[in-house]
Tab-separated table of C-alpha atoms in Angstrom:
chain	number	residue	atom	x	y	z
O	1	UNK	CA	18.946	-7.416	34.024
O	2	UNK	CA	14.996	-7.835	32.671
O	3	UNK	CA	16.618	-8.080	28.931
O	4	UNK	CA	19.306	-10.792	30.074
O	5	UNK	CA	16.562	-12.562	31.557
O	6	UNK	CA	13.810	-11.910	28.892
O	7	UNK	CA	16.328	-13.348	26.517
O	8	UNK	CA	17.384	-16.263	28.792
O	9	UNK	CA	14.051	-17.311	28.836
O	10	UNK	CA	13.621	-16.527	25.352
O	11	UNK	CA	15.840	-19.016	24.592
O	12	UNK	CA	14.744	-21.939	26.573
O	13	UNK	CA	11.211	-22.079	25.119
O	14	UNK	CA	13.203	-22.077	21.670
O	15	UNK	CA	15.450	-24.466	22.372
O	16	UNK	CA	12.401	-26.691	23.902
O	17	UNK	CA	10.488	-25.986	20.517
O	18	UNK	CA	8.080	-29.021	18.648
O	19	UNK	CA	9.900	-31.412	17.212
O	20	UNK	CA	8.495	-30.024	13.436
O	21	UNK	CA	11.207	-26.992	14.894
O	22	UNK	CA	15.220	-27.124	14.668
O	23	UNK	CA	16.677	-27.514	17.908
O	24	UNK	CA	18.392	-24.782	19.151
O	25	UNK	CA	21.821	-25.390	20.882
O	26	UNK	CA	23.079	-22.652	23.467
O	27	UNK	CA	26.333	-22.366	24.923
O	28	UNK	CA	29.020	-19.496	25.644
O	29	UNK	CA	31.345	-18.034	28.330
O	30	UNK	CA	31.424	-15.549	30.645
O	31	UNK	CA	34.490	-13.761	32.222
O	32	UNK	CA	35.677	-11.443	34.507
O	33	UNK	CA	39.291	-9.771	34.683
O	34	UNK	CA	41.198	-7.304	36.503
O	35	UNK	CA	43.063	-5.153	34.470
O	36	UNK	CA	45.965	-2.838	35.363
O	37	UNK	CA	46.053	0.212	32.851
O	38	UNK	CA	49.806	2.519	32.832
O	39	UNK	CA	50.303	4.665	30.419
O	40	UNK	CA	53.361	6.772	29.527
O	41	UNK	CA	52.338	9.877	27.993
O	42	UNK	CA	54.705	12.998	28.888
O	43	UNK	CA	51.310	15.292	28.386
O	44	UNK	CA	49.016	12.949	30.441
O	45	UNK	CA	49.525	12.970	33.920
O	46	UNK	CA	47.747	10.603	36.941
O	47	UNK	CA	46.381	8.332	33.990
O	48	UNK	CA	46.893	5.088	35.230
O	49	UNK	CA	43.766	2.590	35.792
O	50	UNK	CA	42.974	-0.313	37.931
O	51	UNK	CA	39.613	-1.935	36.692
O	52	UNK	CA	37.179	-4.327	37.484
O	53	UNK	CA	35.728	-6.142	34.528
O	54	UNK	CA	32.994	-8.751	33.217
O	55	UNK	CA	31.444	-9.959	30.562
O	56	UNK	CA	28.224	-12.783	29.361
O	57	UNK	CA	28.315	-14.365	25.445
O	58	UNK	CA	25.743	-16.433	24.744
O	59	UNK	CA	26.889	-18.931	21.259
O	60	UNK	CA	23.504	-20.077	19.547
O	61	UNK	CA	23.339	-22.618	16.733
O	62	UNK	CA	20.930	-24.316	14.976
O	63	UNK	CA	20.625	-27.379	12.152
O	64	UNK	CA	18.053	-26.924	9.892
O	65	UNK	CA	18.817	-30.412	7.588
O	66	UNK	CA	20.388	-30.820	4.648
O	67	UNK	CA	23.674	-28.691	5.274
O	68	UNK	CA	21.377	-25.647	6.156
O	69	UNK	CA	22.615	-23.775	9.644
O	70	UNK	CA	21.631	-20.526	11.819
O	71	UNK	CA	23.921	-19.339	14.458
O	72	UNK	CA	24.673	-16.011	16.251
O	73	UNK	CA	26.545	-14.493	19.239
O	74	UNK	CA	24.884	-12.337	21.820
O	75	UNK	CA	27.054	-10.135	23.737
O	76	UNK	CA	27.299	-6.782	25.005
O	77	UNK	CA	28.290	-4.014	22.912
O	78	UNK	CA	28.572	-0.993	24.701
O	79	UNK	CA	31.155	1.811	24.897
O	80	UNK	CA	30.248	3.426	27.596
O	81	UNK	CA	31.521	2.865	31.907
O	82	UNK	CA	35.148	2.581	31.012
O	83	UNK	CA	34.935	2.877	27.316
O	84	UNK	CA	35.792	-1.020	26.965
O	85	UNK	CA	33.572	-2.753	24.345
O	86	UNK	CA	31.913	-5.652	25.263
O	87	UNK	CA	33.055	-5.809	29.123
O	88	UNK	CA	31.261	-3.927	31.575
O	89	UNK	CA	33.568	-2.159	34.142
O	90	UNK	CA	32.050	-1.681	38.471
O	91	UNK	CA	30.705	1.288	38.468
O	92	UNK	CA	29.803	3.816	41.483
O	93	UNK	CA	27.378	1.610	43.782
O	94	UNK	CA	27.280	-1.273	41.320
O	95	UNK	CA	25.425	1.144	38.816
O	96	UNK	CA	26.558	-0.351	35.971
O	97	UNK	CA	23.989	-1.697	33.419
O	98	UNK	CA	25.364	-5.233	31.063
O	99	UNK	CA	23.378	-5.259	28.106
O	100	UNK	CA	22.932	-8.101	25.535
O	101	UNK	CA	22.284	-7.653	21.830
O	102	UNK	CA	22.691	-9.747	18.647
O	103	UNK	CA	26.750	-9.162	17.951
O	104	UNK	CA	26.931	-11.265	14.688
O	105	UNK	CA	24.731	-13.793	12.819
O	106	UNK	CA	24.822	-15.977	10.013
O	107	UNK	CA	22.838	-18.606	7.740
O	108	UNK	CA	22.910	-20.316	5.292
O	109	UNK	CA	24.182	-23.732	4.086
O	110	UNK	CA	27.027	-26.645	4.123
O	111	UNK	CA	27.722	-28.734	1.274
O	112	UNK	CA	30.570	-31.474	0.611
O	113	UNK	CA	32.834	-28.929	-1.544
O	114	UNK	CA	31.368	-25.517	-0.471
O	115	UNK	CA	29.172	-23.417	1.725
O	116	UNK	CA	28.254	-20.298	1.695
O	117	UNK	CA	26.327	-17.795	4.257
O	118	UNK	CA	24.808	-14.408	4.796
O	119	UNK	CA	24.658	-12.069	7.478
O	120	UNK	CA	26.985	-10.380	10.521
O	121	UNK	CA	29.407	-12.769	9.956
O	122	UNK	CA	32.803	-13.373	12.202
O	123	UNK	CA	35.731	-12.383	11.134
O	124	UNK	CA	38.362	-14.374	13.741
O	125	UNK	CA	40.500	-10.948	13.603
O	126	UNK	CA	42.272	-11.827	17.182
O	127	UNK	CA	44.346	-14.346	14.966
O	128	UNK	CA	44.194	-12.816	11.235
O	129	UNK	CA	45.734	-8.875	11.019
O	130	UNK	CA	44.509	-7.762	7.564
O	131	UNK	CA	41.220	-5.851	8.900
O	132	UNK	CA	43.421	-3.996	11.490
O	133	UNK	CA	45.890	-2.766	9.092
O	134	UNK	CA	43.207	-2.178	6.675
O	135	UNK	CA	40.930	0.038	9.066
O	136	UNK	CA	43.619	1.699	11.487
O	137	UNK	CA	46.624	2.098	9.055
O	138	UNK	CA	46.565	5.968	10.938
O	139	UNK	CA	45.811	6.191	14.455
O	140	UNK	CA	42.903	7.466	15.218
O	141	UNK	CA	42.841	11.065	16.684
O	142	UNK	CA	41.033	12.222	20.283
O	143	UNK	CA	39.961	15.949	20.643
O	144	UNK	CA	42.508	16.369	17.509
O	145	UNK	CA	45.533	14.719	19.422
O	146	UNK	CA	47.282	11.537	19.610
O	147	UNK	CA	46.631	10.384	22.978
O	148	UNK	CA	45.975	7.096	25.016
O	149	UNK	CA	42.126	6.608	23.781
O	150	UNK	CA	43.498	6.503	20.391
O	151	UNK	CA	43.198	3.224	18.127
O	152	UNK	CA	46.178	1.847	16.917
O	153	UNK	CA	46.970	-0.752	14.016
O	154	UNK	CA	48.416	-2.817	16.898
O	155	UNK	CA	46.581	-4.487	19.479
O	156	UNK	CA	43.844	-6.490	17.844
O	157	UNK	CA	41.676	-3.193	17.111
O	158	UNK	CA	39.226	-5.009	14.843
O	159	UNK	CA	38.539	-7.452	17.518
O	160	UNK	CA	37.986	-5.049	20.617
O	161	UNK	CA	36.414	-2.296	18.771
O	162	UNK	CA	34.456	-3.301	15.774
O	163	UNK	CA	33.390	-6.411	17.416
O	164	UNK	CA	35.081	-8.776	15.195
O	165	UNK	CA	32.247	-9.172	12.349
O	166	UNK	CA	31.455	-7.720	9.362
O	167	UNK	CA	27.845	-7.519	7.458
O	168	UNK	CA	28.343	-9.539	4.188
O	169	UNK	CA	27.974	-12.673	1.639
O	170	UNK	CA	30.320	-15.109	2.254
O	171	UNK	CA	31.038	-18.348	-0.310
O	172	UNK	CA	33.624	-20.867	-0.153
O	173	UNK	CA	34.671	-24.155	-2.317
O	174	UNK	CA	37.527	-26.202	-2.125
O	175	UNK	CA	39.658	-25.755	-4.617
O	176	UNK	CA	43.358	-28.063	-5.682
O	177	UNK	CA	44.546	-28.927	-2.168
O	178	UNK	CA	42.682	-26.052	-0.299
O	179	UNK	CA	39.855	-23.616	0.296
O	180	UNK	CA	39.517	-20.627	-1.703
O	181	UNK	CA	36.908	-17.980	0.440
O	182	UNK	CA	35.273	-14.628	-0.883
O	183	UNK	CA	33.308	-12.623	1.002
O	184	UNK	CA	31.286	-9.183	0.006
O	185	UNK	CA	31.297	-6.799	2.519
O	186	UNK	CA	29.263	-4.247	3.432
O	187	UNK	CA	30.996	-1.373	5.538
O	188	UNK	CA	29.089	1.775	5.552
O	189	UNK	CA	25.660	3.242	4.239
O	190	UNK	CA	26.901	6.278	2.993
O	191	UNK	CA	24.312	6.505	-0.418
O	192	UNK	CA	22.094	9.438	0.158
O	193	UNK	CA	19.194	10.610	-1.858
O	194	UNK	CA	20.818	13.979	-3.219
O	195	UNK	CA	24.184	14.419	-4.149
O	196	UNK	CA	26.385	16.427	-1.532
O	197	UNK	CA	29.992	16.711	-1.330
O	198	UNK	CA	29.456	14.180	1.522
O	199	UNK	CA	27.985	11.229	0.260
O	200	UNK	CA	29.282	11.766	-3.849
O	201	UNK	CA	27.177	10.511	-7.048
O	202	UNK	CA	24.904	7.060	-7.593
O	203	UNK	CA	23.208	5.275	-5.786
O	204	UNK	CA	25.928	2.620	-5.295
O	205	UNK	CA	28.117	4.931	-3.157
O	206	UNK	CA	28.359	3.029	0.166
O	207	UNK	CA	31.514	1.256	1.013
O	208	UNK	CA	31.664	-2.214	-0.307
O	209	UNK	CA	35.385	-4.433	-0.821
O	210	UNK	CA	35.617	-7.699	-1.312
O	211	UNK	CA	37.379	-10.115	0.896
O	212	UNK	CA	39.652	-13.238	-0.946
O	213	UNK	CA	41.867	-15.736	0.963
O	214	UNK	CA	43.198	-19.097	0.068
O	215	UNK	CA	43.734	-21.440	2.749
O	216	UNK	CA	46.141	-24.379	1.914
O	217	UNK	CA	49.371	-26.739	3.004
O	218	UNK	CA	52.933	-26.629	1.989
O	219	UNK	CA	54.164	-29.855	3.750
O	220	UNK	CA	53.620	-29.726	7.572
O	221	UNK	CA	52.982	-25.562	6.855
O	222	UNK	CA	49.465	-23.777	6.415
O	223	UNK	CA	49.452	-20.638	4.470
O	224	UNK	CA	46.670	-18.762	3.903
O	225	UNK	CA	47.575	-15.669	1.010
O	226	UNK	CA	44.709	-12.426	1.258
O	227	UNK	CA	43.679	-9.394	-0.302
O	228	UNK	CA	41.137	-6.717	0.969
O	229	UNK	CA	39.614	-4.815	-2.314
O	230	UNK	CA	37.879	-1.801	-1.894
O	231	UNK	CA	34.807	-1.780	-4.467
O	232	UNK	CA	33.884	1.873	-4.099
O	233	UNK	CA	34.933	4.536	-2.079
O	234	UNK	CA	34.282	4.258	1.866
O	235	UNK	CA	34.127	6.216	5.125
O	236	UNK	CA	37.563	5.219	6.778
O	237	UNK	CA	38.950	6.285	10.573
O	238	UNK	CA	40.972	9.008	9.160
O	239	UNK	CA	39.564	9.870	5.818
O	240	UNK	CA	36.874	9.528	4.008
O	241	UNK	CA	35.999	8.519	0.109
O	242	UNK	CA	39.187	6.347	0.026
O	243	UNK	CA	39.514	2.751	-1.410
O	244	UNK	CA	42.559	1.190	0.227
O	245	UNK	CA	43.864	-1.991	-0.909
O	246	UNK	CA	45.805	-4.602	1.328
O	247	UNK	CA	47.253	-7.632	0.935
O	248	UNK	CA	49.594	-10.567	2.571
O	249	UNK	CA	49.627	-13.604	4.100
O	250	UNK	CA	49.500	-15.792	7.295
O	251	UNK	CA	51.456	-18.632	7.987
O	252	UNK	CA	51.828	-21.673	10.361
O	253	UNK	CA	54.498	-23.735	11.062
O	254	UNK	CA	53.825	-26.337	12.990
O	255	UNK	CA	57.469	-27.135	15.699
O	256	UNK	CA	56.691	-30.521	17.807
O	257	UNK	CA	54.057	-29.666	20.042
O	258	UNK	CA	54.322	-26.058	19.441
O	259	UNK	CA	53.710	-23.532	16.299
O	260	UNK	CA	55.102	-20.762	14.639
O	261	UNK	CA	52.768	-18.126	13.318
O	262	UNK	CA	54.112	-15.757	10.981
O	263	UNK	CA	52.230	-12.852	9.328
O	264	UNK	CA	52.965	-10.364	6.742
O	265	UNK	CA	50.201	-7.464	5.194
O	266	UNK	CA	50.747	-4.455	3.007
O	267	UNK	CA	48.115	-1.756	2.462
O	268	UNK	CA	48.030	1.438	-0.255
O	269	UNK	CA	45.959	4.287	-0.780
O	270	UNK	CA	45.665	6.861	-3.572
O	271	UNK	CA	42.653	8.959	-3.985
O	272	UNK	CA	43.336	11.890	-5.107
O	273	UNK	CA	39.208	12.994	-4.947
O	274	UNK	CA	39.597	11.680	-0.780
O	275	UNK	CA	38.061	14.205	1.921
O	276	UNK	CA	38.975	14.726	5.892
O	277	UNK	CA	36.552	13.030	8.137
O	278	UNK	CA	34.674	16.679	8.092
O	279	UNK	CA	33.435	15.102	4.514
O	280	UNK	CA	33.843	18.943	2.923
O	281	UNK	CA	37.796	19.526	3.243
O	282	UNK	CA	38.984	17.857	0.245
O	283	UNK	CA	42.168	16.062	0.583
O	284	UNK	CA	44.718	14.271	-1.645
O	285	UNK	CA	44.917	10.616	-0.269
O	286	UNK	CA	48.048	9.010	-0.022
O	287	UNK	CA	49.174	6.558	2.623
O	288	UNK	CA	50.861	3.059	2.588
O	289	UNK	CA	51.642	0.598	5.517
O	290	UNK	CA	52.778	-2.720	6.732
O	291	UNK	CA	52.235	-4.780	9.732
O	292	UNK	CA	54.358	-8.011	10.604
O	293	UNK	CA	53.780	-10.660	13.004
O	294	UNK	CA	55.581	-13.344	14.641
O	295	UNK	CA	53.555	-15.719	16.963
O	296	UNK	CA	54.233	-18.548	19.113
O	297	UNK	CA	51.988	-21.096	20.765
O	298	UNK	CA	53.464	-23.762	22.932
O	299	UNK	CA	50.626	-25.473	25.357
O	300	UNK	CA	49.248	-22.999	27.448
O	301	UNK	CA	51.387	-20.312	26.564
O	302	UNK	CA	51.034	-18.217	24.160
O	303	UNK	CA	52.593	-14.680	22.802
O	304	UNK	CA	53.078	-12.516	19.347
O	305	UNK	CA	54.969	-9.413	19.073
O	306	UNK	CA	53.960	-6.794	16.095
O	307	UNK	CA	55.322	-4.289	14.125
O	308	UNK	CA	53.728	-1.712	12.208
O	309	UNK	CA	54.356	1.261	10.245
O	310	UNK	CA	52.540	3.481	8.005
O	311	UNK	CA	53.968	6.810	5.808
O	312	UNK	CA	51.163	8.897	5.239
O	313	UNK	CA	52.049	11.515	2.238
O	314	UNK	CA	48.274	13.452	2.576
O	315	UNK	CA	49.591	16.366	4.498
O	316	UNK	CA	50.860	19.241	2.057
O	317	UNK	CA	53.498	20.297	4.404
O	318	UNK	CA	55.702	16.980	4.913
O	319	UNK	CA	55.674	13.408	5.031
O	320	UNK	CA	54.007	11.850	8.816
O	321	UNK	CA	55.713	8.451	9.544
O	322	UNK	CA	53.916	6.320	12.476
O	323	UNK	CA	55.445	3.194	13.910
O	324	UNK	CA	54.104	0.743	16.337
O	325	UNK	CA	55.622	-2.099	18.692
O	326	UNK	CA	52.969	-4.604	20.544
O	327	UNK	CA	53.449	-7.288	22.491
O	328	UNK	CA	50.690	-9.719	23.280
O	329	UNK	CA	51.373	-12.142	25.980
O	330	UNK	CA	49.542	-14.844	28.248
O	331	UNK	CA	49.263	-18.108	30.433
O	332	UNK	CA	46.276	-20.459	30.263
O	333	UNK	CA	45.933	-22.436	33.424
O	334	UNK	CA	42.843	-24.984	33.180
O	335	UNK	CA	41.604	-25.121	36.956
O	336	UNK	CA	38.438	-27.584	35.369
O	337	UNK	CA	37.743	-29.164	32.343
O	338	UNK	CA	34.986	-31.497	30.809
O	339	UNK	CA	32.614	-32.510	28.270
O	340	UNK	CA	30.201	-29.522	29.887
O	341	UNK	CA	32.468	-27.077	29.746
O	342	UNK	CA	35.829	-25.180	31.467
O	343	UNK	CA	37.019	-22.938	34.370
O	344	UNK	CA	40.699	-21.423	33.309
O	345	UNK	CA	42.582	-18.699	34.774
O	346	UNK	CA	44.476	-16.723	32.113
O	347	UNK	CA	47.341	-13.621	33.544
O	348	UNK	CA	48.168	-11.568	30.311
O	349	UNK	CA	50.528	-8.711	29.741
O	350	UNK	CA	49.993	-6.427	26.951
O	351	UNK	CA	52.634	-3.817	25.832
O	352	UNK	CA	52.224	-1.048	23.321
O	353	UNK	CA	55.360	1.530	22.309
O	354	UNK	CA	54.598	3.998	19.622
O	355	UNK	CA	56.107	7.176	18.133
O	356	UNK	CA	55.038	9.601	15.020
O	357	UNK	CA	57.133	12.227	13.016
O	358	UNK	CA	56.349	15.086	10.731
O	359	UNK	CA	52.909	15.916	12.943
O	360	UNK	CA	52.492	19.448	14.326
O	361	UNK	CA	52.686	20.061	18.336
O	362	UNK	CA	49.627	20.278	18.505
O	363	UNK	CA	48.957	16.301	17.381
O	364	UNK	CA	50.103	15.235	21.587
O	365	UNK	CA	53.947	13.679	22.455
O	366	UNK	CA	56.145	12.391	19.711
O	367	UNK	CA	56.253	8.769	21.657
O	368	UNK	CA	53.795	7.271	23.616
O	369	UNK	CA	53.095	3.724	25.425
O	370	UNK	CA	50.300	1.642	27.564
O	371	UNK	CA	51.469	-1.548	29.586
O	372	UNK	CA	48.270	-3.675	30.203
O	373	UNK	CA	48.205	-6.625	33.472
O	374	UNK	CA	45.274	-8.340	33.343
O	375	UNK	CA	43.939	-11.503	34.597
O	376	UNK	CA	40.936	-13.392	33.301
O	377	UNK	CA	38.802	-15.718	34.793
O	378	UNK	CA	36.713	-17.622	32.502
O	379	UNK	CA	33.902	-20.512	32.365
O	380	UNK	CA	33.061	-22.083	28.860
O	381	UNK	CA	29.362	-23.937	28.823
């Protein structure tokens, strides 16, 4: 509580500065939501959750003249109390502690034809899949089994578990009828000063790819093609020195007064010089994956359904096949709105059904699901 209100107050004598000093603009939101947690896991028993949830964002911006900008996003970060990024859950006696820290940032500058900026920069994954498929084409594993902590492809992990930003250059021009975006991305620091079998050779050995979209209109429909490129070899999920490539497309279709999202990626990787997360047990990399995604928005309604699978060829003893269903769906009801800011209510149902074959026993049940109820209550400002 002394950091929220070290930083509150932080921010008011900034945002009062001299008038030779930018002005700095604060907003955010802050929610709370009660979630209903049921899994169905034959080899988990009594799993099923009800929590109480909350969480503070404070949205900072700045104009520094001539196209020049600063902005960041505090918000919580932690894992821990419920294992929920970013939302705090109650906690024995109200023990729980809400901590803020500096969740992305970015500066740099706005011109008529381009921009371009530097720092933790957003990466709007809730509404773009190419990081998720790209960073969770395998689930993740807990205590060496599949089970209902693990990370999925599905359900917008990218935006609930890394945070939804990346460290990197980002530069963007406009280019025939649309924008053409690149963005260098930092994702690991994995260079050492001696050579192991951990870290490789050179001193350019931490994970870097390269981010490229082109955002343009077909008629009435926005398409925006991608590609993730993987620069040198990084520390992924489920193995390590890989360079996965992926690649697709959004799409939106605009129907009256509603849309039609539509989404389509496709990731590979060989390596044949990979390792198991151990960093020692070399492995012979070879996976490939899709996700699709169909979306519709109509008012204050809005729901997506995704599919996923992924054929991962790295175990020597047969093929492993993972699929995943999700459904992502919610209500918006605005109890208040103005030019200061909102109260909504939002109930939303999230669904997850997912099955693997070719893994051992010993990986946890063959098909597993989570059904999530929750309802938010929000205030914008």
């Amino acid at each position: 509580m002394k950091k929220m209100l070290s930083l509150a107050a932080m921010f008011a004598v900034l945002s009062y500065a001299s008038p030779a000093s930018a002005e700095l603009k604060i907003g955010g939101d802050a929610s709370t939501r009660v979630r209903g947690q049921f899994n169905f896991n034959p080899e988990v028993k009594n799993d099923d959750d009800l929590k109480f949830q909350y969480k503070v964002r404070l949205k900072t911006s700045a104009d520094l003249g001539d196209g020049y900008f600063f902005k960041a996003l505090i918000a919580n970060e932690e894992t821990s109390n419920g294992g929920t990024p970013g939302w705090s859950t109650v906690d024995g006696n109200n023990s729980e502690k809400f901590q803020l820290e500096v969740s992305n940032f970015s500066f740099g500058r706005n011109l008529d034809k381009s921009h371009y900026s530097v720092g933790r920069l957003p990466l709007n994954s809730f509404n773009n899949p190419i990081f998720d498929l790209s960073l969770y084409p395998i689930p993740t594993l807990a205590s060496g089994k599949i089970t209902n902590s693990s990370i999925f492809a599905v359900d917008v992990p990218v935006f609930q578990w890394n945070f939804d930003r990346v460290y990197g250059i980002n530069y963007g021009t406009k280019i025939g009828g649309g924008e053409l975006n690149g963005t260098f991305v930092v994702l690991d620091n994995n260079s050492k000063l001696a050579n192991t079998a951990a870290t490789g050779d050179g001193l350019l050995n931490d994970g870097y790819l390269l981010h490229l979209t082109y955002k343009t209109n077909i008629g009435n429909v926005t398409v925006e093609p991608q590609a993730l490129i993987t620069l040198t070899d990084a520390q992924g999920a489920t193995y390590h020195k890989v360079s996965p490539n992926t690649f697709g497309a959004n799409a939106t279709i605009p129907a009256g007064k509603s849309k039609i999202g539509l989404s389509g990626f496709y990731t590979v990787c060989k390596d044949s010089k990979g390792t198991l997360t151990d960093n020692t047990t070399s492995a012979n990399v070879d996976y490939n994956g899709y996700l699709l995604r169909l979306k519709g928005e109509s008012g204050p309604v809005m729901a997506w359904v995704d599919y996923n699978h992924t054929t991962d060829k790295t175990p020597t003893t047969n093929d492993v096949k993972y699929n995943n269903v999700f459904v992502w769906a919610q209500y918006n009801i605005k109890v208040h709105e103005s030019a200061t800011g909102t109260f909504s209510l939002t109930p939303t149902v999230r669904y997850r059904a997912s099955s693997h074959t070719g893994l051992a026993d010993t990986y946890g049940a063959e098909k597993t699901g989570q059904l999530r109820t929750e309802l938010y209550a929000t205030v914008t400002f």
